[in-house]
Coordinates of C-alpha atoms (C1' of nucleotides) in Angstrom, one line a residue:
Chain A
X1 CA 108.0 104.5 132.7
X2 CA 105.0 102.9 131.3
X3 CA 106.4 99.5 130.8
X4 CA 104.8 98.2 127.7
X5 CA 105.9 94.5 127.4
X6 CA 106.9 94.9 123.8
X7 CA 105.7 98.3 123.2
X8 CA 105.5 99.2 119.6
X9 CA 107.5 96.7 117.9
X10 CA 105.1 94.6 116.1
X11 CA 106.2 91.2 115.0
X12 CA 109.4 91.4 117.0
X13 CA 111.7 92.2 114.0
X14 CA 114.3 94.0 116.0
X15 CA 117.1 93.9 113.4
X16 CA 117.6 97.4 112.4
X17 CA 114.2 97.8 110.7
X18 CA 114.3 101.4 109.7
X19 CA 110.9 102.7 110.4
X20 CA 110.5 105.6 108.0
X21 CA 106.8 105.1 107.5
X22 CA 104.4 106.2 110.3
X23 CA 102.7 103.6 112.3
X24 CA 99.1 104.3 111.5
X25 CA 99.9 104.2 107.8
X26 CA 101.5 100.8 108.2
X27 CA 98.6 99.5 110.3
X28 CA 96.1 100.8 107.8
X29 CA 97.9 99.0 104.9
X30 CA 98.1 95.9 107.0
X31 CA 94.4 95.9 107.6
X32 CA 93.7 96.7 104.0
X33 CA 96.0 93.9 102.8
X34 CA 94.1 91.4 105.0
X35 CA 90.8 92.6 103.6
X36 CA 92.0 92.1 100.1
X37 CA 93.6 88.8 100.6
X38 CA 90.7 87.3 102.5
X39 CA 88.4 88.6 99.7
X40 CA 86.0 90.6 101.9
X41 CA 83.3 92.3 99.9
X42 CA 81.4 95.5 100.6
X43 CA 79.0 95.0 103.4
X44 CA 81.0 92.3 105.1
X45 CA 82.0 92.7 108.6
X46 CA 85.7 93.2 109.4
X47 CA 86.5 90.7 112.2
X48 CA 87.0 92.6 115.4
X49 CA 90.4 90.8 115.9
X50 CA 91.8 92.5 112.8
X51 CA 91.2 95.9 114.2
X52 CA 91.5 95.4 117.9
X53 CA 94.3 97.5 119.4
X54 CA 95.2 94.7 121.8
X55 CA 95.7 92.1 119.0
X56 CA 97.6 94.6 117.0
X57 CA 99.8 95.6 120.0
X58 CA 99.0 99.2 119.6
X59 CA 97.1 101.8 121.5
X60 CA 93.5 102.8 120.9
X61 CA 94.4 106.2 119.5
X62 CA 96.8 104.8 117.0
X63 CA 94.4 102.1 115.9
X64 CA 91.7 104.7 115.5
X65 CA 93.9 106.8 113.4
X66 CA 94.5 103.9 111.1
X67 CA 90.8 103.2 110.8
X68 CA 90.2 106.8 110.1
X69 CA 92.6 106.7 107.3
X70 CA 90.8 103.7 105.7
X71 CA 87.5 105.4 106.3
X72 CA 88.7 108.5 104.5
X73 CA 89.8 106.4 101.6
X74 CA 86.3 105.1 101.5
X75 CA 87.3 101.5 102.2
X76 CA 85.4 101.0 105.4
X77 CA 82.7 102.5 107.6
X78 CA 82.1 101.8 111.2
X79 CA 78.9 101.6 113.2
X80 CA 78.5 102.2 116.9
X81 CA 76.5 100.2 119.4
X82 CA 76.1 96.5 120.0
X83 CA 76.6 94.5 116.9
X84 CA 78.4 97.5 115.5
X85 CA 81.9 97.5 114.3
X86 CA 83.9 98.0 111.2
X87 CA 82.4 97.1 107.8
X88 CA 83.8 97.0 104.3
X89 CA 82.2 99.7 102.2
X90 CA 82.5 100.4 98.5
X91 CA 83.5 103.7 97.0
X92 CA 81.1 105.0 94.4
X93 CA 82.6 106.0 91.1
X94 CA 81.2 109.4 91.4
X95 CA 82.9 110.0 94.7
X96 CA 86.1 108.8 93.4
X97 CA 86.0 111.1 90.4
X98 CA 85.1 114.0 92.7
X99 CA 88.2 113.3 94.7
X100 CA 90.3 113.1 91.6
X101 CA 88.9 116.4 90.5
X102 CA 90.2 117.9 93.7
X103 CA 93.6 116.4 93.0
X104 CA 94.0 118.1 89.7
X105 CA 92.5 121.4 90.9
X106 CA 95.9 122.7 91.9
X107 CA 97.6 121.8 88.6
X108 CA 94.9 121.5 86.1
X109 CA 95.9 119.6 82.9
X110 CA 95.7 121.5 79.7
X111 CA 93.2 120.9 77.0
X112 CA 95.9 119.3 74.9
X113 CA 96.7 116.9 77.8
X114 CA 93.1 115.8 78.2
X115 CA 92.6 115.3 74.5
X116 CA 95.8 113.3 74.2
X117 CA 94.1 110.8 76.4
X118 CA 90.7 111.1 74.9
X119 CA 92.1 110.5 71.4
X120 CA 93.7 107.3 72.6
X121 CA 90.8 106.0 74.7
X122 CA 87.5 107.0 73.2
X123 CA 88.2 105.2 69.9
X124 CA 89.0 102.1 72.0
X125 CA 85.8 102.6 73.9
X126 CA 83.8 102.9 70.7
X127 CA 85.4 99.8 69.1
X128 CA 84.6 97.7 72.2
X129 CA 81.0 98.6 72.0
X130 CA 80.4 97.5 68.5
X131 CA 77.6 94.9 68.4
X132 CA 77.5 94.9 72.2
X133 CA 74.8 97.4 72.9
X134 CA 71.4 96.3 74.2
X135 CA 68.3 97.8 72.7
X136 CA 67.8 99.8 75.8
X137 CA 71.3 101.3 75.7
X138 CA 71.0 102.1 72.0
X139 CA 67.7 103.8 72.7
X140 CA 69.2 106.0 75.4
X141 CA 72.1 106.9 73.1
X142 CA 69.8 107.9 70.3
X143 CA 67.7 110.0 72.7
X144 CA 70.8 111.7 73.9
X145 CA 71.6 112.8 70.3
X146 CA 68.1 114.1 69.8
X147 CA 68.7 116.6 72.6
X148 CA 71.1 118.6 70.4
X149 CA 69.7 117.9 67.0
X150 CA 67.7 121.0 66.9
X151 CA 69.2 124.4 66.1
X152 CA 69.8 126.2 69.4
X153 CA 67.9 129.5 69.8
X154 CA 69.6 130.9 72.8
X155 CA 73.0 131.0 74.5
X156 CA 71.6 128.9 77.4
X157 CA 70.2 126.3 75.0
X158 CA 73.5 126.3 73.2
X159 CA 75.4 125.7 76.4
X160 CA 73.0 122.9 77.5
X161 CA 73.5 121.3 74.1
X162 CA 77.2 121.3 74.5
X163 CA 76.9 119.6 77.9
X164 CA 74.4 117.1 76.5
X165 CA 77.0 116.3 73.9
X166 CA 79.4 115.5 76.7
X167 CA 76.7 113.4 78.3
X168 CA 76.5 111.4 75.1
X169 CA 80.1 110.4 75.6
X170 CA 79.4 109.7 79.3
X171 CA 76.6 107.3 78.2
X172 CA 79.0 105.5 75.9
X173 CA 81.4 105.2 78.8
X174 CA 78.8 103.8 81.0
X175 CA 77.8 101.2 78.5
X176 CA 81.4 99.9 78.2
X177 CA 81.9 96.3 79.2
X178 CA 85.4 97.4 80.3
X179 CA 84.5 99.2 83.4
X180 CA 88.0 100.5 83.9
X181 CA 88.0 102.1 80.5
X182 CA 84.5 103.6 81.2
X183 CA 85.7 105.0 84.4
X184 CA 88.7 106.8 82.9
X185 CA 86.7 108.2 80.1
X186 CA 84.2 109.5 82.6
X187 CA 87.0 111.1 84.5
X188 CA 88.3 112.9 81.5
X189 CA 84.8 114.2 80.7
X190 CA 84.5 115.4 84.3
X191 CA 87.8 117.3 83.9
X192 CA 86.5 118.9 80.8
X193 CA 83.2 119.9 82.3
X194 CA 84.9 121.5 85.3
X195 CA 87.5 123.5 83.4
X196 CA 86.5 127.1 83.6
X197 CA 88.4 127.5 80.4
X198 CA 86.2 125.1 78.7
X199 CA 83.1 126.5 80.2
X200 CA 83.9 129.8 78.6
X201 CA 84.3 128.2 75.2
X202 CA 81.1 126.3 75.6
X203 CA 79.3 129.6 76.2
X204 CA 80.3 131.0 72.9
X205 CA 78.2 130.1 69.9
X206 CA 79.4 127.0 68.0
X207 CA 80.0 127.6 64.3
X208 CA 77.6 125.7 62.1
X209 CA 80.3 123.6 60.6
X210 CA 81.3 122.2 63.9
X211 CA 77.7 121.5 65.0
X212 CA 77.0 119.8 61.8
X213 CA 80.0 117.6 61.7
X214 CA 79.5 116.9 65.4
X215 CA 76.1 115.4 64.9
X216 CA 77.2 113.7 61.8
X217 CA 79.9 111.9 63.7
X218 CA 77.5 110.7 66.4
X219 CA 75.0 109.3 63.8
X220 CA 77.7 107.6 61.8
X221 CA 79.1 106.2 65.1
X222 CA 75.8 104.7 66.2
X223 CA 75.3 103.2 62.8
X224 CA 78.7 101.5 62.9
X225 CA 78.0 100.3 66.4
X226 CA 74.7 98.8 65.4
X227 CA 76.3 97.1 62.4
X228 CA 78.9 95.7 64.8
X229 CA 81.7 97.2 62.8
X230 CA 84.2 98.0 65.5
X231 CA 87.0 99.2 63.2
X232 CA 84.7 101.7 61.6
X233 CA 83.5 102.9 65.0
X234 CA 87.1 103.3 66.1
X235 CA 88.0 105.3 63.1
X236 CA 85.0 107.6 63.3
X237 CA 85.6 108.3 67.0
X238 CA 89.2 109.1 66.3
X239 CA 88.3 111.6 63.7
X240 CA 85.7 113.1 66.0
X241 CA 88.2 113.5 68.8
X242 CA 90.8 115.1 66.5
X243 CA 88.3 117.6 65.2
X244 CA 87.0 118.4 68.7
X245 CA 90.5 118.9 70.0
X246 CA 91.4 121.2 67.1
X247 CA 88.2 123.1 67.7
X248 CA 88.8 123.5 71.4
X249 CA 92.4 124.6 71.0
X250 CA 91.4 127.2 68.4
X251 CA 88.7 128.6 70.6
X252 CA 91.0 128.6 73.6
X253 CA 93.5 130.9 71.9
X254 CA 90.7 133.0 70.7
X255 CA 89.2 133.3 74.2
X256 CA 92.7 134.1 75.6
X257 CA 93.2 136.8 72.9
X258 CA 90.0 138.7 73.7
X259 CA 89.0 138.1 77.3
X260 CA 86.8 141.2 77.2
X261 CA 84.3 139.9 74.7
Chain B
X1 CA 92.1 131.8 126.4
X2 CA 94.7 129.4 127.6
X3 CA 92.4 127.3 129.6
X4 CA 89.0 127.0 128.2
X5 CA 86.3 128.1 130.7
X6 CA 84.9 124.6 130.9
X7 CA 86.7 121.3 130.3
X8 CA 85.7 119.3 127.5
X9 CA 82.4 118.2 129.0
X10 CA 80.0 120.9 130.1
X11 CA 78.0 119.9 133.0
X12 CA 74.8 120.2 131.1
X13 CA 73.5 122.6 128.4
X14 CA 72.6 119.9 125.9
X15 CA 69.8 122.0 124.4
X16 CA 71.3 125.3 123.3
X17 CA 74.7 124.6 121.9
X18 CA 74.4 121.6 119.7
X19 CA 77.9 120.6 118.8
X20 CA 77.3 118.2 116.0
X21 CA 80.6 118.9 114.3
X22 CA 83.7 117.5 115.9
X23 CA 86.4 119.8 117.2
X24 CA 89.3 118.6 115.1
X25 CA 87.1 119.0 112.0
X26 CA 86.4 122.6 112.9
X27 CA 90.0 123.4 113.7
X28 CA 91.0 121.8 110.4
X29 CA 88.6 123.8 108.4
X30 CA 89.7 126.9 110.2
X31 CA 93.4 126.3 109.4
X32 CA 92.6 125.4 105.8
X33 CA 90.6 128.6 105.4
X34 CA 93.5 130.6 106.7
X35 CA 95.9 128.9 104.3
X36 CA 93.6 129.5 101.3
X37 CA 92.8 133.1 102.2
X38 CA 96.4 134.0 102.8
X39 CA 97.2 132.4 99.5
X40 CA 99.9 130.0 100.8
X41 CA 101.4 127.9 98.0
X42 CA 102.8 124.3 98.2
X43 CA 106.1 124.4 99.9
X44 CA 105.3 127.4 102.0
X45 CA 105.6 127.1 105.7
X46 CA 102.5 127.3 107.8
X47 CA 103.1 129.8 110.6
X48 CA 103.5 128.1 113.9
X49 CA 101.0 130.4 115.5
X50 CA 98.2 129.0 113.2
X51 CA 98.7 125.5 114.4
X52 CA 99.8 126.1 118.0
X53 CA 97.5 124.4 120.5
X54 CA 97.9 127.2 123.0
X55 CA 96.8 129.9 120.5
X56 CA 94.0 127.7 119.4
X57 CA 92.9 126.9 122.9
X58 CA 93.0 123.2 122.5
X59 CA 95.1 120.3 123.6
X60 CA 98.1 118.9 121.7
X61 CA 96.3 115.8 120.8
X62 CA 93.3 117.5 119.4
X63 CA 95.5 119.8 117.4
X64 CA 97.3 116.8 116.1
X65 CA 94.1 115.3 115.0
X66 CA 93.2 118.4 113.0
X67 CA 96.6 118.4 111.3
X68 CA 96.2 114.7 110.6
X69 CA 93.0 115.4 108.9
X70 CA 94.5 118.0 106.6
X71 CA 97.3 115.5 106.0
X72 CA 94.9 112.9 104.9
X73 CA 93.5 115.4 102.5
X74 CA 97.0 116.0 101.2
X75 CA 96.9 119.7 102.0
X76 CA 99.9 119.7 104.4
X77 CA 102.9 117.7 105.4
X78 CA 104.9 118.0 108.6
X79 CA 108.6 117.7 109.2
X80 CA 110.3 117.0 112.4
X81 CA 113.2 118.8 114.1
X82 CA 113.9 122.4 114.7
X83 CA 113.0 124.6 111.7
X84 CA 110.6 121.9 110.9
X85 CA 106.9 122.2 111.3
X86 CA 103.9 122.2 109.1
X87 CA 104.2 122.9 105.4
X88 CA 101.7 123.3 102.6
X89 CA 101.8 120.4 100.1
X90 CA 99.8 119.4 97.1
X91 CA 97.9 116.2 97.1
X92 CA 100.3 113.4 96.3
X93 CA 99.6 111.3 93.3
X94 CA 100.3 108.2 95.4
X95 CA 97.4 108.9 97.7
X96 CA 95.1 109.5 94.9
X97 CA 96.1 106.2 93.3
X98 CA 95.5 104.5 96.6
X99 CA 92.0 105.8 96.5
X100 CA 91.4 104.5 93.1
X101 CA 92.8 101.1 94.0
X102 CA 90.2 100.9 96.7
X103 CA 87.5 101.8 94.2
X104 CA 88.3 98.8 92.1
X105 CA 88.9 96.5 94.9
X106 CA 85.5 95.1 95.0
X107 CA 85.1 94.8 91.2
X108 CA 88.6 94.3 89.9
X109 CA 89.1 94.8 86.2
X110 CA 90.4 91.8 84.2
X111 CA 93.9 91.7 82.8
X112 CA 92.4 92.2 79.4
X113 CA 90.7 95.3 80.6
X114 CA 93.8 96.8 82.0
X115 CA 95.9 96.0 79.0
X116 CA 93.3 97.5 76.7
X117 CA 94.1 100.8 78.4
X118 CA 97.8 100.2 78.6
X119 CA 98.0 99.4 74.9
X120 CA 96.3 102.6 74.1
X121 CA 98.2 104.9 76.5
X122 CA 101.7 103.7 77.0
X123 CA 102.6 104.1 73.3
X124 CA 101.3 107.7 73.6
X125 CA 103.4 108.2 76.7
X126 CA 106.5 106.9 74.9
X127 CA 105.9 109.1 71.9
X128 CA 105.5 112.2 74.0
X129 CA 108.8 111.5 75.7
X130 CA 110.9 111.4 72.6
X131 CA 113.6 114.0 72.7
X132 CA 112.2 115.4 76.0
X133 CA 114.2 113.5 78.5
X134 CA 116.8 115.2 80.6
X135 CA 120.1 113.6 81.2
X136 CA 119.1 112.9 84.8
X137 CA 115.9 111.2 83.8
X138 CA 117.6 109.2 81.1
X139 CA 120.2 108.0 83.7
X140 CA 117.5 106.9 86.0
X141 CA 115.7 104.9 83.3
X142 CA 118.9 103.2 82.3
X143 CA 119.7 102.3 85.9
X144 CA 116.2 100.9 86.2
X145 CA 116.9 98.5 83.3
X146 CA 120.1 97.4 84.8
X147 CA 118.2 96.1 87.8
X148 CA 116.8 93.2 85.8
X149 CA 119.5 92.7 83.2
X150 CA 121.1 89.9 85.1
X151 CA 119.8 86.4 85.1
X152 CA 117.7 85.8 88.2
X153 CA 119.0 83.1 90.5
X154 CA 116.1 82.7 92.8
X155 CA 112.4 83.0 92.9
X156 CA 112.5 86.1 95.1
X157 CA 115.0 87.7 92.7
X158 CA 112.8 86.8 89.9
X159 CA 109.8 88.5 91.5
X160 CA 111.8 91.5 92.4
X161 CA 112.9 91.8 88.8
X162 CA 109.3 91.7 87.6
X163 CA 108.4 94.5 90.0
X164 CA 111.4 96.4 88.8
X165 CA 110.2 96.1 85.3
X166 CA 106.9 97.7 86.3
X167 CA 108.9 100.4 88.0
X168 CA 110.6 101.1 84.7
X169 CA 107.2 102.0 83.3
X170 CA 106.4 104.0 86.4
X171 CA 109.6 106.0 85.8
X172 CA 108.5 106.6 82.3
X173 CA 105.1 107.8 83.5
X174 CA 106.7 110.1 86.0
X175 CA 108.8 111.7 83.3
X176 CA 105.8 112.5 81.1
X177 CA 105.2 116.2 80.4
X178 CA 101.5 115.3 80.3
X179 CA 100.9 114.8 84.0
X180 CA 97.4 113.5 83.5
X181 CA 98.7 110.8 81.2
X182 CA 101.4 110.0 83.6
X183 CA 98.9 109.7 86.4
X184 CA 96.7 107.3 84.6
X185 CA 99.6 105.1 83.5
X186 CA 100.8 104.9 87.1
X187 CA 97.3 104.0 88.2
X188 CA 97.2 101.1 85.7
X189 CA 100.6 99.9 87.0
X190 CA 99.3 100.0 90.5
X191 CA 96.3 97.9 89.5
X192 CA 98.6 95.3 88.0
X193 CA 100.8 95.2 91.0
X194 CA 97.9 94.7 93.4
X195 CA 96.1 92.0 91.5
X196 CA 96.7 88.8 93.3
X197 CA 96.3 87.0 90.0
X198 CA 99.3 88.9 88.7
X199 CA 101.3 88.4 91.8
X200 CA 100.9 84.6 91.3
X201 CA 102.0 85.0 87.7
X202 CA 105.0 87.0 88.7
X203 CA 106.1 84.4 91.1
X204 CA 106.5 81.8 88.4
X205 CA 109.7 81.7 86.4
X206 CA 109.6 83.8 83.3
X207 CA 110.6 81.9 80.2
X208 CA 113.8 83.0 78.6
X209 CA 112.2 84.3 75.4
X210 CA 110.0 86.6 77.4
X211 CA 112.8 88.0 79.5
X212 CA 115.0 88.5 76.5
X213 CA 112.4 90.2 74.3
X214 CA 111.4 92.3 77.3
X215 CA 114.8 93.8 77.8
X216 CA 115.2 94.1 74.1
X217 CA 112.2 96.3 74.0
X218 CA 113.3 98.6 76.8
X219 CA 116.7 99.1 75.2
X220 CA 115.3 99.8 71.8
X221 CA 112.8 102.1 73.4
X222 CA 115.4 104.2 75.2
X223 CA 117.4 104.4 72.0
X224 CA 114.4 105.7 70.1
X225 CA 113.7 108.2 72.8
X226 CA 117.2 109.5 72.8
X227 CA 117.1 109.8 69.1
X228 CA 113.9 111.9 69.4
X229 CA 112.0 109.5 67.2
X230 CA 108.6 109.5 68.7
X231 CA 106.9 107.4 66.1
X232 CA 109.4 104.6 66.5
X233 CA 109.0 104.8 70.3
X234 CA 105.3 104.5 69.9
X235 CA 105.6 101.5 67.7
X236 CA 108.0 99.8 70.0
X237 CA 105.9 100.3 73.0
X238 CA 102.8 99.1 71.3
X239 CA 104.5 95.9 70.3
X240 CA 105.8 95.5 73.9
X241 CA 102.4 96.0 75.4
X242 CA 100.8 93.5 73.0
X243 CA 103.5 90.9 73.8
X244 CA 103.1 91.5 77.5
X245 CA 99.4 91.2 77.3
X246 CA 99.6 88.0 75.4
X247 CA 102.0 86.6 78.0
X248 CA 99.9 87.6 80.9
X249 CA 96.8 86.1 79.5
X250 CA 98.5 82.9 78.7
X251 CA 100.0 82.6 82.1
X252 CA 96.6 83.5 83.7
X253 CA 94.9 80.5 82.1
X254 CA 97.8 78.3 83.0
X255 CA 97.7 79.5 86.6
X256 CA 93.9 78.9 86.7
X257 CA 94.3 75.4 85.2
X258 CA 96.8 74.2 87.8
X259 CA 96.2 76.1 91.1
X260 CA 98.0 73.5 93.0
X261 CA 101.5 73.9 91.5
Chain C
dA1 C1' 58.6 102.9 126.5
dG2 C1' 62.7 103.0 129.1
dA3 C1' 66.9 101.3 131.2
dT4 C1' 71.1 98.9 130.2
dA5 C1' 75.0 97.1 127.9
dT6 C1' 78.1 97.3 124.2
dT7 C1' 80.7 99.4 120.9
dT8 C1' 82.7 103.3 118.6
dG9 C1' 84.2 108.3 119.0
dT10 C1' 86.6 112.4 121.3
dT11 C1' 89.9 114.6 124.0
dC12 C1' 93.1 115.1 127.5
dG13 C1' 97.9 114.8 129.7
dT14 C1' 102.2 112.6 129.4
dA15 C1' 106.0 110.0 127.5
dT16 C1' 109.3 108.9 123.9
dG17 C1' 111.7 109.0 119.6
dT18 C1' 114.1 111.7 116.1
dA19 C1' 116.1 115.1 113.3
dT20 C1' 118.4 119.6 113.2
dT21 C1' 121.4 122.9 115.2
Chain D
dT1 C1' 128.2 115.4 121.0
dA2 C1' 124.5 117.7 123.4
dA3 C1' 120.6 120.4 123.5
dT4 C1' 116.3 121.4 121.6
dA5 C1' 112.1 121.5 119.2
dC6 C1' 109.0 118.9 117.1
dA7 C1' 106.2 114.9 115.7
dT8 C1' 104.5 110.6 117.2
dA9 C1' 102.5 107.2 120.4
dC10 C1' 100.2 105.8 124.6
dG11 C1' 96.6 105.3 128.2
dA12 C1' 92.7 106.9 130.7
dA13 C1' 88.4 109.2 131.1
dC14 C1' 84.4 110.9 129.0
dA15 C1' 80.7 111.1 125.4
dA16 C1' 77.6 109.4 121.9
dA17 C1' 75.1 106.0 119.5
dT18 C1' 72.3 101.9 119.2
dA19 C1' 70.5 97.2 119.8
dT20 C1' 68.4 94.3 123.3
dC21 C1' 65.8 93.2 127.3

DNA sequence: AGATATTTGTTCGTATGTATT
DNA sequence: TAATACATACGAACAAATATC
């Protein structure tokens, strides 16, 4: 009988505390909570006392498991050696989106699902950008448009242009002063890019009317943004999204109808 | 097979066999590979032989580590008891949201940022739910409202009611046929719940007019949903979000002005 | 440069709790 | 209720990494 003085009952709370959740999970949450409350920033050292098995009244293995969980979540990293220990780390937006992509891999949202969100968010994004763009940002956006201004001469070029078009929207998202909004928009773009269904559509030639109106939208959008007219920008983007959705849905049924072509 | 030729530390041989990768990682990959190749679907039972330490030639603890890893990744869950064991699961939405919370921990979005998204998405969510709710879902939503129908008599109760109010929106999100939309809405709610700023606001008493209009909105919303009137639901939710945002922003400046109270 | 000390990481065997039959 | 099968937790010993002297 390894007589642990108090064993694994943390604060003493004996009264019928039903312990459904696993211990490492609880410990991890506890540590995370402390980090949040104390306001530790990426790069900061997590005090050894917070993660010491003795202080926590748990075994090394359990503690390690908790830390591993936090590490997997990208919240901390640990370094070996003297002066080493546990440090707060920051998750990059790209990594987070990658993990989310994996999440939706098993039950991928439909094109309609994705566009329901894009129709709601991208106009908001556009409106928020009106009169806010720096000269540098504006230049990058205009350069982005130029990439697909020319008539495509090959299927590869066509595909590259379609991707560049998505990148235009990604640029917009990155410019957003509302980082949360920018993140979600980028996530939606990533979903679109990854969908094999969409890839197939992008590989087919785009009809002239879609290309034309597409570029038309972007130019009008930039003009509205430069003029600081948020409402016009919102309206333009909403129309653009509606058109794009209609186009994608039509192509999707076409592609489904003739999978051989 | 049963006992590995050499313990877990070979007397020497550092040069030839470089074992960079850790054993649990390798085992985990091995098991995942098998699951993918065999085409096991979520809910399927993972054959005990695949995860038995003896068959794998490893110790119980090491095997557990491997399983833990797969559990972190959301690929499996394990149930106790006879007939229990390891089962294939799909990544839980909760874990994914946890991940995102960590992303924004270091640069938390403002209340205005969050509500910019909520104002755009929650009305969409509501509209999509019109006439789609099952009797069971409707019952749960109504039960959720009842939790904060009564006048709160203490600060704790008040706080609990505020959280329950958020849970109502979480229920809505979970009902959504557009899982992507539901996911993002849940994520926004999680951000709100985590914000220390918001926690402080929630702890303060809610003025009667806010509570009243709050419940009013929910009841009207449910009525519109039951009637299958998507446009009315959208409008109601939009108003609700605008009101809630205004309220939160006002309380935020108040809380900032008198941090002592 | 090299030995040492410090800290994290890995793996084992064993004990204990818990849910199902 | 008892038995059983399984997950969970613990502690010890070993290994690797790294800063300091």
